[in-house]
MMTF fields as JSON, N, C-alpha, C and O atoms, coordinates in Angstrom:
{
  "mmtfVersion": "1.0.0",
  "mmtfProducer": "UNKNOWN",
  "numBonds": 487,
  "numAtoms": 488,
  "numGroups": 122,
  "numChains": 1,
  "numModels": 1,
  "chainsPerModel": [1],
  "groupsPerChain": [122],
  "chainIdList": ["A"],
  "bondAtomList": [4, 2, 8, 6, 12, 10, 16, 14, 20, 18, 24, 22, 28, 26, 32, 30, 36, 34, 40, 38, 44, 42, 48, 46, 52, 50, 56, 54, 60, 58, 64, 62, 68, 66, 72, 70, 76, 74, 80, 78, 84, 82, 88, 86, 92, 90, 96, 94, 100, 98, 104, 102, 108, 106, 112, 110, 116, 114, 120, 118, 124, 122, 128, 126, 132, 130, 136, 134, 140, 138, 144, 142, 148, 146, 152, 150, 156, 154, 160, 158, 164, 162, 168, 166, 172, 170, 176, 174, 180, 178, 184, 182, 188, 186, 192, 190, 196, 194, 200, 198, 204, 202, 208, 206, 212, 210, 216, 214, 220, 218, 224, 222, 228, 226, 232, 230, 236, 234, 240, 238, 244, 242, 248, 246, 252, 250, 256, 254, 260, 258, 264, 262, 268, 266, 272, 270, 276, 274, 280, 278, 284, 282, 288, 286, 292, 290, 296, 294, 300, 298, 304, 302, 308, 306, 312, 310, 316, 314, 320, 318, 324, 322, 328, 326, 332, 330, 336, 334, 340, 338, 344, 342, 348, 346, 352, 350, 356, 354, 360, 358, 364, 362, 368, 366, 372, 370, 376, 374, 380, 378, 384, 382, 388, 386, 392, 390, 396, 394, 400, 398, 404, 402, 408, 406, 412, 410, 416, 414, 420, 418, 424, 422, 428, 426, 432, 430, 436, 434, 440, 438, 444, 442, 448, 446, 452, 450, 456, 454, 460, 458, 464, 462, 468, 466, 472, 470, 476, 474, 480, 478, 484, 482],
  "bondOrderList": [1, 1, 1, 1, 1, 1, 1, 1, 1, 1, 1, 1, 1, 1, 1, 1, 1, 1, 1, 1, 1, 1, 1, 1, 1, 1, 1, 1, 1, 1, 1, 1, 1, 1, 1, 1, 1, 1, 1, 1, 1, 1, 1, 1, 1, 1, 1, 1, 1, 1, 1, 1, 1, 1, 1, 1, 1, 1, 1, 1, 1, 1, 1, 1, 1, 1, 1, 1, 1, 1, 1, 1, 1, 1, 1, 1, 1, 1, 1, 1, 1, 1, 1, 1, 1, 1, 1, 1, 1, 1, 1, 1, 1, 1, 1, 1, 1, 1, 1, 1, 1, 1, 1, 1, 1, 1, 1, 1, 1, 1, 1, 1, 1, 1, 1, 1, 1, 1, 1, 1, 1],
  "groupList": [{"groupName": "UNK", "atomNameList": ["N", "CA", "C", "O"], "elementList": ["N", "C", "C", "O"], "formalChargeList": [0, 0, 0, 0], "bondAtomList": [1, 0, 2, 1, 3, 2], "bondOrderList": [1, 1, 2], "singleLetterCode": "X", "chemCompType": "L-PEPTIDE LINKING"}],
  "groupTypeList": [0, 0, 0, 0, 0, 0, 0, 0, 0, 0, 0, 0, 0, 0, 0, 0, 0, 0, 0, 0, 0, 0, 0, 0, 0, 0, 0, 0, 0, 0, 0, 0, 0, 0, 0, 0, 0, 0, 0, 0, 0, 0, 0, 0, 0, 0, 0, 0, 0, 0, 0, 0, 0, 0, 0, 0, 0, 0, 0, 0, 0, 0, 0, 0, 0, 0, 0, 0, 0, 0, 0, 0, 0, 0, 0, 0, 0, 0, 0, 0, 0, 0, 0, 0, 0, 0, 0, 0, 0, 0, 0, 0, 0, 0, 0, 0, 0, 0, 0, 0, 0, 0, 0, 0, 0, 0, 0, 0, 0, 0, 0, 0, 0, 0, 0, 0, 0, 0, 0, 0, 0, 0],
  "groupIdList": [1, 2, 3, 4, 5, 6, 7, 8, 9, 10, 11, 12, 13, 14, 15, 16, 17, 18, 19, 20, 21, 22, 23, 24, 25, 26, 27, 28, 29, 30, 31, 32, 33, 34, 35, 36, 37, 38, 39, 40, 41, 42, 43, 44, 45, 46, 47, 48, 49, 50, 51, 52, 53, 54, 55, 56, 57, 58, 59, 60, 61, 62, 63, 64, 65, 66, 67, 68, 69, 70, 71, 72, 73, 74, 75, 76, 77, 78, 79, 80, 81, 82, 83, 84, 85, 86, 87, 88, 89, 90, 91, 92, 93, 94, 95, 96, 97, 98, 99, 100, 101, 102, 103, 104, 105, 106, 107, 108, 109, 110, 111, 112, 113, 114, 115, 116, 117, 118, 119, 120, 121, 122],
  "secStructList": [7, 7, 4, 4, 4, 4, 3, 3, 6, 6, 6, 3, 3, 1, 1, 2, 2, 2, 2, 2, 6, 6, 6, 7, 7, 7, 7, 1, 7, 7, 7, 7, 7, 6, 6, 7, 3, 3, 3, 3, 7, 7, 7, 7, 7, 7, 6, 6, 7, 7, 7, 7, 2, 2, 2, 2, 2, 2, 2, 2, 2, 6, 6, 1, 7, 3, 3, 2, 2, 2, 2, 2, 6, 6, 1, 1, 1, 7, 2, 2, 2, 2, 2, 2, 2, 2, 2, 2, 2, 2, 2, 6, 6, 1, 3, 3, 3, 3, 7, 7, 7, 7, 7, 1, 7, 7, 7, 7, 2, 2, 2, 2, 2, 2, 2, 2, 2, 2, 2, 2, 2, 7],
  "xCoordList": [-38.013, -36.754, -36.075, -36.183, -35.475, -34.881, -33.573, -32.885, -33.263, -32.18, -30.986, -29.827, -31.238, -30.1, -29.535, -28.732, -29.959, -29.429, -27.891, -27.19, -27.37, -26.005, -25.359, -24.283, -25.832, -25.232, -25.003, -25.89, -23.701, -23.384, -23.278, -22.498, -24.024, -24.1, -22.619, -22.481, -21.615, -20.379, -19.511, -18.723, -19.541, -18.54, -18.958, -18.084, -20.234, -20.729, -20.911, -21.022, -20.972, -21.344, -20.412, -19.186, -21.068, -20.1, -19.914, -18.925, -20.631, -20.605, -19.695, -19.085, -19.531, -18.819, -17.491, -17.093, -16.613, -15.127, -14.993, -14.064, -15.839, -15.743, -16.021, -15.41, -16.98, -16.96, -15.996, -15.639, -15.609, -14.414, -13.174, -12.524, -12.945, -11.692, -12.119, -11.333, -13.532, -13.917, -13.804, -13.604, -13.954, -13.84, -12.539, -12.375, -11.564, -10.182, -9.649, -9.777, -9.094, -8.699, -7.223, -6.573, -6.566, -5.093, -4.242, -4.716, -3.201, -2.266, -1.522, -1.35, -1.072, -0.061, 1.261, 2.065, 1.545, 2.99, 2.928, 2.648, 3.183, 2.998, 4.109, 4.24, 4.885, 5.989, 5.557, 6.416, 4.283, 3.719, 3.637, 3.016, 4.194, 4.1, 3.721, 3.625, 3.527, 2.974, 4.002, 3.647, 5.309, 6.3, 6.82, 7.858, 6.254, 6.611, 6.175, 5.205, 7.013, 6.757, 6.234, 6.723, 5.193, 4.412, 4.731, 4.94, 4.763, 5.086, 4.494, 4.769, 3.716, 3.19, 4.346, 5.29, 4.231, 5.581, 5.575, 6.595, 4.297, 4.184, 3.848, 3.698, 3.68, 3.341, 1.953, 1.167, 1.506, 0.068, -0.811, -0.349, -1.885, -2.863, -3.233, -3.614, -3.119, -3.364, -4.886, -5.605, -5.442, -6.829, -7.45, -8.637, -6.763, -7.402, -7.444, -8.003, -6.828, -6.859, -8.151, -8.635, -8.786, -9.976, -9.904, -10.041, -9.689, -9.395, -10.674, -11.282, -11.05, -12.259, -11.825, -10.653, -12.907, -12.56, -11.521, -10.508, -11.896, -10.856, -9.38, -8.489, -9.227, -7.811, -7.209, -6.014, -8.165, -7.702, -7.31, -6.446, -8.093, -7.886, -6.549, -5.798, -6.335, -4.941, -3.86, -2.905, -4.009, -3.036, -2.555, -1.403, -3.757, -3.567, -2.859, -2.124, -3.189, -2.292, -0.907, -0.034, -0.67, 0.759, 1.622, 2.7, 1.166, 1.969, 3.18, 4.201, 3.141, 4.315, 4.554, 3.595, 5.671, 5.984, 5.183, 5.096, 4.692, 3.838, 4.015, 4.128, 4.04, 4.09, 2.597, 1.572, 2.66, 1.439, 0.365, -0.827, 1.204, 0.49, -0.336, -1.481, 0.404, -0.14, -1.115, -1.978, -1.08, -2.131, -3.37, -4.484, -3.242, -4.397, -5.015, -6.245, -4.425, -5.095, -5.809, -6.647, -5.531, -6.219, -7.516, -8.398, -7.56, -8.525, -9.706, -9.378, -10.952, -12.097, -12.162, -13.269, -11.243, -11.424, -10.559, -9.484, -10.931, -10.24, -8.816, -8.541, -7.944, -6.492, -6.305, -5.5, -6.908, -6.996, -7.461, -7.028, -8.345, -8.89, -7.979, -7.772, -7.289, -6.242, -5.156, -4.586, -4.699, -3.547, -4.013, -3.171, -5.122, -5.354, -5.567, -5.267, -6.07, -6.08, -4.597, -4.184, -3.877, -2.354, -1.856, -1.214, -2.133, -1.498, -2.035, -1.337, -3.33, -3.882, -3.045, -2.731, -2.792, -2.014, -0.558, -0.067, 0.111, 1.429, 1.352, 2.223, 0.384, 0.273, 0.185, 0.626, -0.499, -0.545, 0.789, 0.89, 1.608, 2.796, 2.779, 3.681, 1.565, 1.348, 1.858, 2.024, 2.096, 2.524, 3.545, 3.424, 4.673, 5.865, 5.884, 5.34, 6.512, 6.558, 8.183, 8.88, 8.646, 10.009, 10.142, 9.261, 11.185, 11.386, 12.394, 13.495, 11.991, 12.781, 14.17, 14.174, 15.297, 16.562, 17.07, 16.926, 17.675, 18.331, 19.388, 20.162, 19.475, 20.447, 21.304, 20.997, 22.47, 23.549, 24.156, 23.917, 25.066, 25.898, 24.888, 23.958, 25.148, 24.322, 25.306, 26.484, 24.601, 25.565, 25.908, 25.086, 27.132, 27.901, 27.287, 26.979, 27.13, 26.483, 27.267, 26.585, 28.492, 29.219, 28.905, 28.866, 28.674, 28.284, 26.759, 26.433, 26.088, 24.764, 24.552, 23.688, 25.416, 25.441, 26.204, 25.746, 27.142, 27.628, 26.603, 26.507, 25.927, 24.753, 23.707, 23.135, 23.356, 22.366, 22.767, 21.968, 24.119, 24.583, 24.643, 24.265, 25.05, 25.112, 23.702, 23.585, 22.652, 21.309, 20.911, 20.294, 21.198, 20.907, 21.559, 21.012, 22.683, 23.466, 22.777, 22.917, 21.993, 21.326, 20.379, 19.693],
  "yCoordList": [-22.694, -22.792, -21.394, -20.59, -21.108, -19.766, -19.666, -20.672, -18.525, -18.333, -17.913, -17.941, -17.58, -17.121, -18.275, -18.122, -19.629, -20.633, -20.861, -21.404, -20.407, -20.439, -19.27, -19.113, -18.418, -16.955, -16.734, -16.795, -16.479, -15.984, -14.629, -14.07, -13.958, -12.435, -11.864, -10.713, -12.388, -11.827, -12.318, -11.525, -13.625, -14.151, -14.08, -14.061, -14.037, -14.061, -15.253, -16.17, -15.413, -16.926, -18.034, -17.922, -19.107, -20.189, -21.239, -21.957, -21.444, -22.51, -22.177, -23.136, -21.156, -20.7, -21.094, -21.815, -20.78, -21.147, -22.664, -23.123, -23.373, -24.898, -25.342, -26.29, -24.633, -25.143, -24.601, -25.263, -23.489, -22.933, -23.975, -24.223, -24.515, -25.411, -26.878, -27.822, -27.007, -28.334, -29.251, -30.455, -28.581, -29.5, -29.665, -30.134, -29.27, -29.55, -28.567, -27.364, -28.973, -28.069, -28.272, -27.277, -29.393, -29.657, -29.268, -29.317, -28.932, -28.693, -29.913, -30.811, -29.947, -31.142, -30.903, -31.801, -29.531, -29.076, -27.894, -26.761, -28.167, -27.145, -26.072, -25.523, -25.868, -24.861, -23.396, -22.529, -23.126, -21.778, -20.98, -21.473, -19.81, -18.891, -17.475, -17.229, -16.634, -15.401, -14.417, -13.422, -14.851, -13.981, -14.714, -14.271, -15.87, -16.643, -15.619, -14.865, -15.72, -14.793, -15.815, -16.922, -15.282, -16.34, -15.645, -14.432, -16.331, -15.96, -17.019, -18.212, -16.589, -17.349, -17.898, -17.192, -19.276, -19.859, -19.521, -19.603, -19.113, -18.935, -20.149, -20.098, -21.369, -22.537, -22.493, -22.062, -22.883, -22.822, -23.802, -24.86, -23.429, -24.2, -25.433, -25.216, -26.665, -27.882, -27.891, -27.28, -28.644, -28.752, -29.616, -29.413, -30.59, -31.167, -30.552, -31.12, -29.359, -28.678, -28.063, -27.389, -28.229, -27.715, -26.275, -26.204, -25.307, -24.031, -23.237, -22.937, -22.913, -22.087, -20.664, -20.364, -19.768, -18.301, -17.875, -17.23, -18.322, -17.911, -18.127, -17.328, -19.41, -19.744, -18.965, -18.679, -18.631, -17.751, -16.257, -15.588, -15.882, -14.497, -14.34, -13.373, -15.391, -15.71, -15.632, -14.865, -16.375, -16.576, -15.236, -14.854, -14.642, -13.226, -12.186, -11.308, -12.401, -11.261, -11.687, -10.853, -12.991, -13.497, -13.405, -13.995, -12.717, -12.552, -11.711, -11.847, -10.91, -10.224, -10.952, -11.409, -11.031, -11.664, -10.791, -9.563, -11.609, -10.929, -11.798, -13.017, -11.292, -12.097, -12.698, -12.181, -13.797, -14.438, -13.494, -13.371, -12.799, -11.922, -10.755, -10.409, -10.235, -9.319, -9.817, -9.032, -11.027, -11.652, -11.941, -11.668, -12.424, -12.74, -11.507, -11.487, -10.532, -9.165, -8.596, -7.708, -9.038, -8.524, -9.249, -8.721, -10.517, -11.302, -11.45, -11.502, -11.505, -11.364, -12.788, -13.297, -13.548, -14.874, -15.133, -14.536, -16.073, -16.321, -16.755, -17.152, -16.583, -17.007, -18.427, -18.778, -19.311, -20.681, -21.221, -22.238, -20.429, -20.816, -20.519, -21.275, -19.141, -18.795, -19.679, -19.904, -20.309, -21.228, -22.541, -23.162, -22.941, -24.219, -23.965, -24.873, -22.796, -22.319, -22.282, -22.952, -21.543, -21.562, -23.027, -23.354, -23.91, -25.111, -25.942, -26.86, -25.638, -26.096, -25.787, -26.578, -24.497, -23.764, -24.383, -24.772, -24.434, -25.21, -26.538, -26.945, -27.221, -28.712, -28.862, -29.814, -27.693, -27.714, -26.952, -26.457, -26.929, -26.18, -24.764, -24.392, -24.001, -22.709, -21.634, -20.461, -22.123, -21.001, -21.628, -22.8, -20.845, -21.214, -20.331, -19.228, -20.861, -20.223, -20.147, -21.161, -18.95, -18.495, -18.18, -17.496, -18.624, -18.397, -17.233, -17.354, -16.092, -14.93, -15.332, -16.028, -14.824, -14.926, -13.603, -12.565, -13.705, -12.217, -11.785, -12.615, -10.601, -9.812, -9.108, -8.738, -9.026, -8.15, -9.097, -10.305, -8.43, -9.322, -9.77, -9.065, -10.889, -11.502, -11.328, -11.684, -10.701, -10.509, -11.731, -12.641, -11.817, -12.867, -13.219, -12.346, -14.504, -14.764, -14.133, -13.739, -14.037, -13.471, -11.989, -11.453, -11.294, -9.773, -9.836, -9.124, -10.579, -10.569, -10.889, -10.379, -11.767, -12.173, -10.892, -10.484, -10.382, -9.152, -7.904, -7.131, -7.92, -6.82, -7.143, -6.258, -8.586, -8.991, -8.744, -8.401, -8.947, -8.852, -7.444, -7.031, -6.563, -5.04, -4.549, -3.79, -4.985, -4.522, -5.064, -4.315, -6.219, -6.772, -5.972, -5.805, -5.499, -4.696, -3.296, -2.642, -2.92, -1.555, -1.753, -0.816],
  "zCoordList": [19.085, 19.49, 19.652, 18.727, 20.628, 20.884, 19.971, 19.797, 19.429, 18.687, 19.698, 19.285, 20.828, 21.907, 22.568, 23.488, 22.096, 22.879, 22.623, 23.478, 21.359, 21.242, 21.374, 20.797, 22.039, 22.276, 23.865, 24.717, 24.077, 25.398, 25.41, 24.638, 26.259, 26.27, 26.49, 26.077, 27.0, 27.379, 26.362, 25.848, 25.958, 25.061, 23.68, 22.813, 23.346, 21.923, 21.578, 22.392, 20.118, 19.611, 20.137, 20.119, 20.604, 21.183, 20.147, 20.296, 19.196, 18.256, 17.068, 16.596, 16.593, 15.493, 15.603, 14.688, 16.577, 16.625, 16.433, 15.768, 16.964, 17.072, 15.664, 15.172, 14.98, 13.504, 12.508, 11.533, 12.736, 12.028, 12.03, 11.015, 13.208, 13.291, 12.969, 13.051, 12.566, 12.37, 13.411, 13.25, 14.669, 15.873, 16.449, 17.575, 15.658, 16.307, 17.281, 17.052, 18.29, 19.387, 19.463, 19.783, 19.226, 19.286, 18.221, 17.085, 18.361, 17.12, 16.793, 17.617, 15.572, 15.247, 15.597, 15.849, 15.623, 15.895, 16.905, 16.515, 18.165, 19.097, 19.439, 20.533, 18.317, 18.395, 18.117, 17.953, 18.065, 17.701, 18.974, 19.916, 19.098, 20.248, 19.743, 18.54, 20.634, 20.166, 19.398, 18.766, 19.554, 18.893, 17.782, 17.291, 17.223, 16.015, 14.868, 14.938, 13.865, 12.594, 11.587, 11.361, 11.037, 10.07, 8.655, 8.627, 7.611, 6.353, 5.276, 5.406, 4.262, 3.214, 2.418, 2.063, 2.132, 1.376, -0.138, -0.823, -0.649, -2.17, -2.802, -4.023, -2.156, -2.745, -3.107, -2.264, -4.27, -4.663, -3.711, -3.284, -3.473, -2.522, -3.473, -4.623, -2.993, -3.581, -3.779, -2.989, -4.927, -5.05, -3.945, -3.692, -3.233, -2.292, -0.9, 0.039, -0.795, 0.448, 0.65, -0.259, 1.789, 2.154, 3.048, 4.269, 2.251, 2.984, 2.986, 1.958, 4.233, 4.457, 4.085, 3.862, 4.032, 3.941, 4.97, 4.701, 6.232, 7.338, 7.107, 7.397, 6.5, 6.171, 4.999, 4.93, 4.048, 2.936, 3.291, 2.722, 4.312, 4.834, 5.672, 5.543, 6.54, 7.279, 6.186, 6.305, 5.197, 4.23, 3.503, 3.296, 3.18, 2.447, 3.277, 2.824, 4.651, 5.425, 5.704, 5.943, 5.682, 5.793, 4.499, 4.426, 3.568, 2.391, 2.737, 2.061, 3.673, 4.344, 5.753, 6.375, 6.162, 7.382, 8.592, 8.615, 9.465, 10.454, 11.813, 11.685, 12.953, 14.169, 14.397, 13.953, 15.115, 15.515, 16.168, 15.887, 17.212, 18.105, 17.257, 17.548, 16.211, 15.401, 14.401, 14.008, 13.946, 13.062, 13.94, 13.493, 15.039, 15.955, 16.188, 16.189, 16.375, 16.749, 15.474, 15.627, 14.303, 13.116, 12.724, 12.047, 13.21, 12.875, 14.09, 15.275, 13.697, 14.757, 15.137, 14.963, 15.614, 16.045, 17.174, 17.22, 18.238, 19.368, 18.84, 17.708, 19.96, 19.498, 19.337, 18.474, 20.016, 19.976, 18.57, 18.029, 18.11, 16.768, 15.729, 14.78, 15.946, 14.939, 14.971, 13.904, 16.164, 16.181, 15.469, 14.821, 15.535, 14.73, 13.292, 12.516, 12.799, 11.362, 10.945, 9.998, 11.62, 11.234, 11.105, 10.107, 12.085, 11.954, 10.737, 10.309, 10.124, 9.04, 7.701, 6.811, 7.804, 6.71, 6.621, 5.562, 7.918, 7.905, 7.351, 6.582, 7.686, 7.317, 5.759, 5.114, 5.236, 3.542, 3.049, 1.927, 3.846, 3.328, 2.558, 1.808, 2.871, 2.24, 3.222, 2.888, 4.47, 5.547, 6.319, 6.674, 6.645, 7.281, 8.664, 8.697, 9.741, 10.849, 11.142, 11.165, 11.341, 11.492, 12.961, 13.483, 13.694, 15.066, 15.067, 14.531, 15.686, 15.67, 16.444, 17.459, 15.854, 16.467, 16.915, 16.27, 18.065, 18.55, 17.655, 17.177, 17.404, 16.381, 17.448, 18.581, 16.767, 17.629, 18.565, 18.547, 19.503, 20.482, 21.59, 21.984, 21.996, 23.095, 24.268, 24.277, 25.284, 26.508, 27.104, 27.219, 27.513, 28.282, 29.658, 30.47, 29.871, 31.143, 32.411, 33.357, 32.456, 33.511, 33.625, 34.732, 32.468, 32.611, 33.297, 34.248, 32.805, 33.407, 34.861, 35.575, 35.209, 36.745, 37.469, 38.537, 36.998, 37.593, 37.74, 38.694, 36.632, 36.684, 37.588, 38.224, 37.711, 38.722, 40.147, 41.019, 40.343, 41.84, 42.005, 43.101, 41.125, 41.202, 41.644, 42.606, 40.941, 41.316, 42.697, 43.455, 43.047, 44.4, 45.486, 46.576, 45.193, 46.288, 46.54, 47.574, 45.42, 45.624, 46.828, 47.236]
}
């Protein structure tokens, strides 16, 4: 049997991501986006949790707050796989997702409309 059966020359190994997520492709909570900030909760991992080395690596990186985009760029896995692994960690309550909020003054809608009208007039 040929060993290149599970290898795509352009994409690389095609089975491993599927096995890393245990075949799961959908998220339990779909609120994760690229600018979400991830942070370890500090809660000890329960004995019943089935965390693979990839889970543990993600959790170690998230000891300090990091955006999902930055986390995904540090891990040698497809973004979809990282999303599933992060979802697993959230489900175990060892990782939290923080939504970034704007800081400072938020422009008034009237000011933005005047600006847009001024740009259109150019």
